[in-house]
PDB file of C-alpha atoms in Angstrom:
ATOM      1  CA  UNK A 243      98.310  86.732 119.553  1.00 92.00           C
ATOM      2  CA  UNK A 244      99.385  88.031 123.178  1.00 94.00           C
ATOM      3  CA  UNK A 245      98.231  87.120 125.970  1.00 96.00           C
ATOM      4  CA  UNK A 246      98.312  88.741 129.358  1.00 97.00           C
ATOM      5  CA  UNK A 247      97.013  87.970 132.866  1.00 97.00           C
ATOM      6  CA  UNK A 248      97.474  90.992 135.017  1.00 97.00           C
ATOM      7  CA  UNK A 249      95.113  92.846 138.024  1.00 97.00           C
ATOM      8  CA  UNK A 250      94.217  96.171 136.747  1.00 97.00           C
ATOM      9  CA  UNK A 251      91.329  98.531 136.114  1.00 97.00           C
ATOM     10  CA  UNK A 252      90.118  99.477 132.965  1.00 96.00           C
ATOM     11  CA  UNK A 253      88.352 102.885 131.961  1.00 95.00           C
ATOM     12  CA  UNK A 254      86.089 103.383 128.312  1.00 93.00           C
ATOM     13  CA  UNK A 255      86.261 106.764 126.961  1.00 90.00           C
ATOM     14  CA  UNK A 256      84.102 106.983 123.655  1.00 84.00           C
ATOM     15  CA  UNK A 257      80.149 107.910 123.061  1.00 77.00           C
ATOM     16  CA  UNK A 258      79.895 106.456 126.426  1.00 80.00           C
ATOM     17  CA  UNK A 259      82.040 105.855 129.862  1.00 87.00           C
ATOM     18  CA  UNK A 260      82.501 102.907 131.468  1.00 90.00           C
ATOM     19  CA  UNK A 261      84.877 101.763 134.467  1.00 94.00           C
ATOM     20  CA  UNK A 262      85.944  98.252 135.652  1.00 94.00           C
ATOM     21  CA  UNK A 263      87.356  98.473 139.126  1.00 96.00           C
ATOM     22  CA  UNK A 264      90.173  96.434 139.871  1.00 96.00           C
ATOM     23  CA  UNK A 265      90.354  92.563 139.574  1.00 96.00           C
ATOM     24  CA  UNK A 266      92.433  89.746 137.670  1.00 96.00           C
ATOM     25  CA  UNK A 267      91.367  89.434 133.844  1.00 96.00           C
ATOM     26  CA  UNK A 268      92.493  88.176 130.711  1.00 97.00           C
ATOM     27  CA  UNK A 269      93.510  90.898 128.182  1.00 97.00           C
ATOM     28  CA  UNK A 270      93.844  89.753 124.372  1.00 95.00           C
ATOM     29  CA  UNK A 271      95.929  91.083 121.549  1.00 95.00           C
ATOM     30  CA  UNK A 272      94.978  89.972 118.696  1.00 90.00           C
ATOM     31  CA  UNK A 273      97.445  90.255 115.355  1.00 85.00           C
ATOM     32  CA  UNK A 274      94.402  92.326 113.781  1.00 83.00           C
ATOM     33  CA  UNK A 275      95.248  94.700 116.402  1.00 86.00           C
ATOM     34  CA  UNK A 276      92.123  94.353 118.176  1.00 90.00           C
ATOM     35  CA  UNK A 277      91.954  94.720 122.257  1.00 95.00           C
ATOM     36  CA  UNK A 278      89.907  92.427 124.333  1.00 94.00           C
ATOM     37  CA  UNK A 279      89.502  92.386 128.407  1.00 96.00           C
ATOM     38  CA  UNK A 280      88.161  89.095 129.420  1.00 95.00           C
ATOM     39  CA  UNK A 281      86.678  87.944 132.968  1.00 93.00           C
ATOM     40  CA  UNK A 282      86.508  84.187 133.901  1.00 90.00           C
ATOM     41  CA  UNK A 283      83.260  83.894 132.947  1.00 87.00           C
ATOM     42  CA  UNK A 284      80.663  84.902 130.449  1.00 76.00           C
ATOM     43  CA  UNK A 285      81.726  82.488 127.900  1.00 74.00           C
ATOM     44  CA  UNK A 286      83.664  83.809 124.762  1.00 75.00           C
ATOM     45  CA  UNK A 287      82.306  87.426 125.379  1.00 83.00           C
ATOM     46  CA  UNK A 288      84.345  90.000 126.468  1.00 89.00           C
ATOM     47  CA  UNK A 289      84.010  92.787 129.520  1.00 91.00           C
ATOM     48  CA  UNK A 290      85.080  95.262 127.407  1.00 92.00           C
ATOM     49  CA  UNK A 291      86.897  95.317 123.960  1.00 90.00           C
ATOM     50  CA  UNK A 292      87.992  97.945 120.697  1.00 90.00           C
ATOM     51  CA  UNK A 293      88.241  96.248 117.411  1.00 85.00           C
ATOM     52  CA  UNK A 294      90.458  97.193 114.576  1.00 84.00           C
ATOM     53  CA  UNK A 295      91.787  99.261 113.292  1.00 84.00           C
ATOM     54  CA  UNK A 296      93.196 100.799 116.376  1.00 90.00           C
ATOM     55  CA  UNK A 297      96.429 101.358 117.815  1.00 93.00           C
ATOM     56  CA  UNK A 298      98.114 100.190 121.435  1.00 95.00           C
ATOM     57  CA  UNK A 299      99.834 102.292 123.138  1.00 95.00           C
ATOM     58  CA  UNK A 300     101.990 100.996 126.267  1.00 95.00           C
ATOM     59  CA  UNK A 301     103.024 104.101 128.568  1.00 93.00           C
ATOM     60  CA  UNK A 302     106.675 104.503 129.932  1.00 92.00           C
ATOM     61  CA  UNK A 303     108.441 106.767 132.242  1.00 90.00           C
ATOM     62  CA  UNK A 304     105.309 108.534 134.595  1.00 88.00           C
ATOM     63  CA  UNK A 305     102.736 106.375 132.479  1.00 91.00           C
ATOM     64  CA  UNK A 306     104.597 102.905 132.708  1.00 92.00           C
ATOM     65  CA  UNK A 307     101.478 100.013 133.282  1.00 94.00           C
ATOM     66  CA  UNK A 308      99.135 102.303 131.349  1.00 96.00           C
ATOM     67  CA  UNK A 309      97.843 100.946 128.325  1.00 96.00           C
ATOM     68  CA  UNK A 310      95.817 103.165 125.909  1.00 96.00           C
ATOM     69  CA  UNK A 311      93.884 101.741 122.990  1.00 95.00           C
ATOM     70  CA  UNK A 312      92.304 104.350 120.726  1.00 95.00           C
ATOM     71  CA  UNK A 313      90.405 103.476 117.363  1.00 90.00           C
ATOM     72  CA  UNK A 314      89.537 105.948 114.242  1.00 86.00           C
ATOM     73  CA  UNK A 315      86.907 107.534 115.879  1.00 87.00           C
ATOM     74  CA  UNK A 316      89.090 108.741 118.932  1.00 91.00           C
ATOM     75  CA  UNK A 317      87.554 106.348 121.510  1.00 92.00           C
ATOM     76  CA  UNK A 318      89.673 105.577 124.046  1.00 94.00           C
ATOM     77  CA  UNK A 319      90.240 102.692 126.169  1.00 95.00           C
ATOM     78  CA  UNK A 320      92.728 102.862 129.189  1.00 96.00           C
ATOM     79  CA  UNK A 321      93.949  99.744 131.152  1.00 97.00           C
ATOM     80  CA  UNK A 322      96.106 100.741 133.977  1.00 97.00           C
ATOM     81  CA  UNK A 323      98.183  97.116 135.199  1.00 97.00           C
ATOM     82  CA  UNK A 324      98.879  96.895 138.683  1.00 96.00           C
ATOM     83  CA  UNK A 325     100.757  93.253 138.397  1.00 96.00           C
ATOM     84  CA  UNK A 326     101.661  91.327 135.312  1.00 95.00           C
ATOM     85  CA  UNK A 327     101.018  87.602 136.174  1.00 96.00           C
ATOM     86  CA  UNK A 328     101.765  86.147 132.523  1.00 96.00           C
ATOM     87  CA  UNK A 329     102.369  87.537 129.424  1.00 95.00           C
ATOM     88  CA  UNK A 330     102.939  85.712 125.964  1.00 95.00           C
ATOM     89  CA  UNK A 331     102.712  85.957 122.569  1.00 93.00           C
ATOM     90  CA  UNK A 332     101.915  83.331 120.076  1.00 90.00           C
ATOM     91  CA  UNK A 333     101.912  82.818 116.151  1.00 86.00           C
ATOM     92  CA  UNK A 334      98.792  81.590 115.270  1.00 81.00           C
ATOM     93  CA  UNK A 335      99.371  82.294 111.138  1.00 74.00           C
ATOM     94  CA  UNK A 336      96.573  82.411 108.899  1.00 66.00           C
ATOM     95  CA  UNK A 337      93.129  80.792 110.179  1.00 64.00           C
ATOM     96  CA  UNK A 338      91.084  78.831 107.814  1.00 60.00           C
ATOM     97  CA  UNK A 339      87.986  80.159 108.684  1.00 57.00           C
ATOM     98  CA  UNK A 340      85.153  78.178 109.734  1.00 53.00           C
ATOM     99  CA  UNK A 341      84.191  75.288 106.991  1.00 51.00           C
ATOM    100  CA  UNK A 342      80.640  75.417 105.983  1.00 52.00           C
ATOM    101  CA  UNK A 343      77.984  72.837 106.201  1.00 50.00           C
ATOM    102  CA  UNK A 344      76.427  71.955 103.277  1.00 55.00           C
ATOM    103  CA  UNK A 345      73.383  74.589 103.633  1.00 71.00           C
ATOM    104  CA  UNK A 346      75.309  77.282 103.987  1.00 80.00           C
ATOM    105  CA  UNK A 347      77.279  75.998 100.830  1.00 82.00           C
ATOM    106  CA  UNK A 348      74.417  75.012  98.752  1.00 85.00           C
ATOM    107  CA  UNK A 349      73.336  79.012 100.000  1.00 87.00           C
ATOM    108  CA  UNK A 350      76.300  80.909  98.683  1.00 89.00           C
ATOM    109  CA  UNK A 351      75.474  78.484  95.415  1.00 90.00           C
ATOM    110  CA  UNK A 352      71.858  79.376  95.121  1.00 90.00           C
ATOM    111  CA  UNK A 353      72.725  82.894  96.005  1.00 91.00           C
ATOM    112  CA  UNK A 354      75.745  83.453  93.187  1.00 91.00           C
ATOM    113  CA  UNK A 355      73.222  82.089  90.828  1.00 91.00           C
ATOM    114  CA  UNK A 356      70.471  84.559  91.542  1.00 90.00           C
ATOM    115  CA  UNK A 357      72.571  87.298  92.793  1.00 93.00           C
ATOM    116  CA  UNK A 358      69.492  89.720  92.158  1.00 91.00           C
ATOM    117  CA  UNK A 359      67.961  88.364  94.914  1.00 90.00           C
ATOM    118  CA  UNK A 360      70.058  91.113  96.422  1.00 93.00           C
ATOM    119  CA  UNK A 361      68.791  93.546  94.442  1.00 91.00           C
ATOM    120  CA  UNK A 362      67.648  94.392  90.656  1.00 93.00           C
ATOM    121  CA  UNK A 363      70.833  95.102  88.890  1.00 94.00           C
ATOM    122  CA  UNK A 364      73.520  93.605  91.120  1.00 95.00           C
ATOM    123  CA  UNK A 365      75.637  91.162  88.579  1.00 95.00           C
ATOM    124  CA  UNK A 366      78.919  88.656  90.181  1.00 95.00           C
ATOM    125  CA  UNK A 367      82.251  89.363  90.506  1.00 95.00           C
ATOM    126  CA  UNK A 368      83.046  85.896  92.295  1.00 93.00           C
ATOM    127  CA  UNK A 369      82.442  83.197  94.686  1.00 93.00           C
ATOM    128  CA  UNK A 370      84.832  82.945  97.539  1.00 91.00           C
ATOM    129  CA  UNK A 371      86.962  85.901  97.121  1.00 94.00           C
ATOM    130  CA  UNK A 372      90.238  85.479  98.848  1.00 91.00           C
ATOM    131  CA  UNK A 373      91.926  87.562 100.897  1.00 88.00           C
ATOM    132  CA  UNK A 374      94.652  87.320 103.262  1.00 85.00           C
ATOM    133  CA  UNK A 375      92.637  85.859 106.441  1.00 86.00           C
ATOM    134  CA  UNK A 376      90.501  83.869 104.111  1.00 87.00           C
ATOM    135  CA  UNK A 377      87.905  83.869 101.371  1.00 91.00           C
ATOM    136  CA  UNK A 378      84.682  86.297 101.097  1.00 94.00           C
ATOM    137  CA  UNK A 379      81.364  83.990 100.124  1.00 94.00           C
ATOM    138  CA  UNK A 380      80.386  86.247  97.229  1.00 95.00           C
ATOM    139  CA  UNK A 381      81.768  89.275  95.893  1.00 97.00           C
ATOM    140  CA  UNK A 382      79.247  91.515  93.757  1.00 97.00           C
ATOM    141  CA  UNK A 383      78.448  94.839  92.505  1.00 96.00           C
ATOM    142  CA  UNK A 384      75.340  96.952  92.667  1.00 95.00           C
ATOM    143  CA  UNK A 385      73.341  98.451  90.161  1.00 94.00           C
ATOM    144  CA  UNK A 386      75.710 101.532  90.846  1.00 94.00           C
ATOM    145  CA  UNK A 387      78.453  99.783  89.800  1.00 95.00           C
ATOM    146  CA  UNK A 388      79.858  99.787  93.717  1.00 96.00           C
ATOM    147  CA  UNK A 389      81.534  96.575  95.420  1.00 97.00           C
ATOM    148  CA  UNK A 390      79.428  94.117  97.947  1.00 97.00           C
ATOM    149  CA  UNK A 391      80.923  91.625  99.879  1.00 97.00           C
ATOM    150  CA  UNK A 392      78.307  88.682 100.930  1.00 97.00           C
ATOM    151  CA  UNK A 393      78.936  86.475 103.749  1.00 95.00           C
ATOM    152  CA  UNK A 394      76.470  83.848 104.184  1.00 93.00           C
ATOM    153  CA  UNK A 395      75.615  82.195 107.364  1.00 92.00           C
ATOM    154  CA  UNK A 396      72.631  79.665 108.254  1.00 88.00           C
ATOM    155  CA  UNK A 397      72.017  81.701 110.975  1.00 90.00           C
ATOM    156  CA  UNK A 398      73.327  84.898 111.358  1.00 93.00           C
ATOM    157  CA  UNK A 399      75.167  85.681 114.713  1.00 94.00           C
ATOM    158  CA  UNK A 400      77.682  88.348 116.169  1.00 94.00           C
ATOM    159  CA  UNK A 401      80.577  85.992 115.029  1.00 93.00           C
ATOM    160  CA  UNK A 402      79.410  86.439 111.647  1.00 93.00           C
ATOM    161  CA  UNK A 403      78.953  90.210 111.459  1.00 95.00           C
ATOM    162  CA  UNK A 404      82.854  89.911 112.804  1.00 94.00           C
ATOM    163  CA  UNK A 405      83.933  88.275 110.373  1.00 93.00           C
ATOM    164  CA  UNK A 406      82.447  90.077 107.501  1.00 95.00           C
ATOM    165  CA  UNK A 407      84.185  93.170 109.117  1.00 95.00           C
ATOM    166  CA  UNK A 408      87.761  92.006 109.037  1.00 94.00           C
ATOM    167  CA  UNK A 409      86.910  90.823 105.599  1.00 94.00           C
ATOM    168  CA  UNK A 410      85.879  94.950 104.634  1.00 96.00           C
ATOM    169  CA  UNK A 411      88.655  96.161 106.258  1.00 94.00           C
ATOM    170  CA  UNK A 412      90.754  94.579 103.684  1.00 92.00           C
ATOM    171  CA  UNK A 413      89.154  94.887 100.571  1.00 95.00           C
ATOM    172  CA  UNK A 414      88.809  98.952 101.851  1.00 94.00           C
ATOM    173  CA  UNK A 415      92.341  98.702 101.541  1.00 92.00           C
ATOM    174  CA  UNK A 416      92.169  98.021  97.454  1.00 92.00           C
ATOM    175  CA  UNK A 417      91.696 100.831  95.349  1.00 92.00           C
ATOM    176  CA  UNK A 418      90.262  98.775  92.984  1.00 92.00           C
ATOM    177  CA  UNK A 419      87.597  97.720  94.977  1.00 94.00           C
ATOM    178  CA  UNK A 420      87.024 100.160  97.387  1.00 94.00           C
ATOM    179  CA  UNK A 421      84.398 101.299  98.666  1.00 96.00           C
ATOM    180  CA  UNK A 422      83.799  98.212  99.756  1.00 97.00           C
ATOM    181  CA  UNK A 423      79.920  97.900 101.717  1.00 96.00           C
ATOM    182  CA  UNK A 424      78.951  94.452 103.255  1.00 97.00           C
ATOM    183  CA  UNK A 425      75.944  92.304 103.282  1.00 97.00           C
ATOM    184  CA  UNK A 426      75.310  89.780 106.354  1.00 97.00           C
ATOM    185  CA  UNK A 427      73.184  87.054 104.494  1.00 94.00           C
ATOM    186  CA  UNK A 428      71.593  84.102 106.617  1.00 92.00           C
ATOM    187  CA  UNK A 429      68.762  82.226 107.419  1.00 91.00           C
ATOM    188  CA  UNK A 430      67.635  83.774 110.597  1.00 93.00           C
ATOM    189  CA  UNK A 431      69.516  86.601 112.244  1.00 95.00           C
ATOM    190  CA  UNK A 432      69.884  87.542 115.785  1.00 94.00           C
ATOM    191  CA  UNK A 433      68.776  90.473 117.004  1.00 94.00           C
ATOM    192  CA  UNK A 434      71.863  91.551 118.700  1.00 94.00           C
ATOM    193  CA  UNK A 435      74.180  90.914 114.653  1.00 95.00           C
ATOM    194  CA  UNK A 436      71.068  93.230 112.930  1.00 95.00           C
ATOM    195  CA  UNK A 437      71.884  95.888 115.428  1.00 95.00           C
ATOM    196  CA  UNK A 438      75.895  95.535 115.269  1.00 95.00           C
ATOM    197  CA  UNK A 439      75.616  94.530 111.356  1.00 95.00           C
ATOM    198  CA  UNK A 440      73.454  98.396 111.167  1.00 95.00           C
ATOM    199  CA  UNK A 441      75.541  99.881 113.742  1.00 94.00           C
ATOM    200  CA  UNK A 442      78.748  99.014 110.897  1.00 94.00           C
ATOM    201  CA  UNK A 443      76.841 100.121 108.166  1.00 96.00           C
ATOM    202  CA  UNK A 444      76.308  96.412 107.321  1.00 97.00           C
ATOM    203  CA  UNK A 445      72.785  95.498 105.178  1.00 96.00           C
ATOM    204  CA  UNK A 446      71.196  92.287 106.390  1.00 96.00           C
ATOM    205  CA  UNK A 447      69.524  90.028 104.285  1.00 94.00           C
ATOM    206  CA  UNK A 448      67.297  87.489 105.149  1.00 94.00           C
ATOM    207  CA  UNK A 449      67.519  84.383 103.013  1.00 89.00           C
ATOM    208  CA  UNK A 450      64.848  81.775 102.268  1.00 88.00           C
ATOM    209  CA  UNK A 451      66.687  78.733 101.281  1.00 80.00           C
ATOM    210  CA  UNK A 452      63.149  77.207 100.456  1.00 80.00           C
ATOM    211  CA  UNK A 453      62.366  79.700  97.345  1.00 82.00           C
ATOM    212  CA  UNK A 454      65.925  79.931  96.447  1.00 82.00           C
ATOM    213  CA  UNK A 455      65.996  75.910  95.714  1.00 77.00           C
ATOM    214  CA  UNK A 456      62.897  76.278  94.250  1.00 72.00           C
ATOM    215  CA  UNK A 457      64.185  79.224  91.814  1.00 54.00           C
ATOM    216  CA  UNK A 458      66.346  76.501  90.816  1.00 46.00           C
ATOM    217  CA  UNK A 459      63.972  73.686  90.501  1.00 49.00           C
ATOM    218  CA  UNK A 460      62.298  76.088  88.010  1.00 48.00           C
ATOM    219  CA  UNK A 461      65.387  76.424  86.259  1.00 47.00           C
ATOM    220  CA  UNK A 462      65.592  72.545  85.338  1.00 44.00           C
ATOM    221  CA  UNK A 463      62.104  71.921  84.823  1.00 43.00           C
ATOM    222  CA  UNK A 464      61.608  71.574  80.907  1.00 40.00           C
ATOM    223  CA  UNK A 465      57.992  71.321  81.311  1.00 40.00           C
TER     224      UNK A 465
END
């Protein structure tokens, strides 16, 4: 990961345009190759960001301290620096991912079990997939024979629907599996993951832990 403290402005280019003027911010690079302009506030959210995959230009010559981010779709964004304060970059390897509590766990259990809870004809490939920044909950296929990845949250949030997206960037990049679509499976999910998770091409699912333990207390019942 780099990071970089500098003043400059930053400009958006895309399906929409968007300017911040000049001030001091926090710009991330992330080894994914995603781009993230941070102010000192707002919590973890960003001012203004382009996720992967994209690519990061850094000008030279006439366009030295212009930095030009542009992703698959041709959206642009443009920081111009008008003073470095830090910049470093750190090895952070591979992250572990976030370790689930036992709902979510006793979930991707329940779910693997009855993966037609999905959908009539989806069948297992495997619980907790791996791949190289960490495992997939459940990997499936459809009645069509196509690839889902599952990731299972108790309750569904942006993080989530980021996470899941690295994930199908990287099992895109097997020909075996690919096409690779995703399903964001939780509990309860925010408003604002449905409309990124749809805006990705991402189906939600809403699970009800409730009727999935009791699909399984029907399953051991002898009488």
């Amino acid at each position: 990961m780099r990071l970089v403290i500098a003043r400059c402005s930053v400009d958006y280019a895309g399906r929409l345009t968007a300017h911040l003027p000049s001030a001091p911010r926090l710009i991330l690079v992330k080894a994914d190759g995603s781009v993230s302009i941070h102010a000192d506030d707002r919590a973890y959210k960003p001012l203004n960001w382009m996720s992967p995959p994209c690519t990061l230009k850094e000008g030279t010559g006439e366009e030295e301290g212009v930095w030009t981010v542009v992703n698959k779709a041709g959206e642009k964004l443009i920081i111009t620096m008008e003073e470095i304060l830090h910049d470093s970059s750190h090895e952070l390897g591979v992250d572990p991912g976030l370790i689930k509590d036992g709902v979510e766990a006793h979930l991707q259990e329940l779910l693997a079990d009855r993966i037609e809870t999905l959908g009539e004809g989806y069948t297992l490939i495997r619980r907790e997939y791996m791949t190289a920044i960490g495992p997939v909950d459940i990997l499936c296929r459809d009645a069509n024979g196509g690839t889902v990845a599952v990731e299972i949250k108790r309750r569904g949030e942006i993080d989530g629907v980021e996470q899941l997206t690295r994930y199908l960037e990287l099992l895109n990049r097997d020909p075996h599996l690919a096409p690779v679509r995703g399903v964001f499976a939780a509990q309860e999910i925010k408003p604002q993951a449905r409309v990124l998770a749809t805006d990705r091409g991402i189906g939600c699912q809403v699970l009800d832990y409730d009727a999935l333990r009791g699909i399984e207390d029907d399953k051991l019942r002898l009488f």
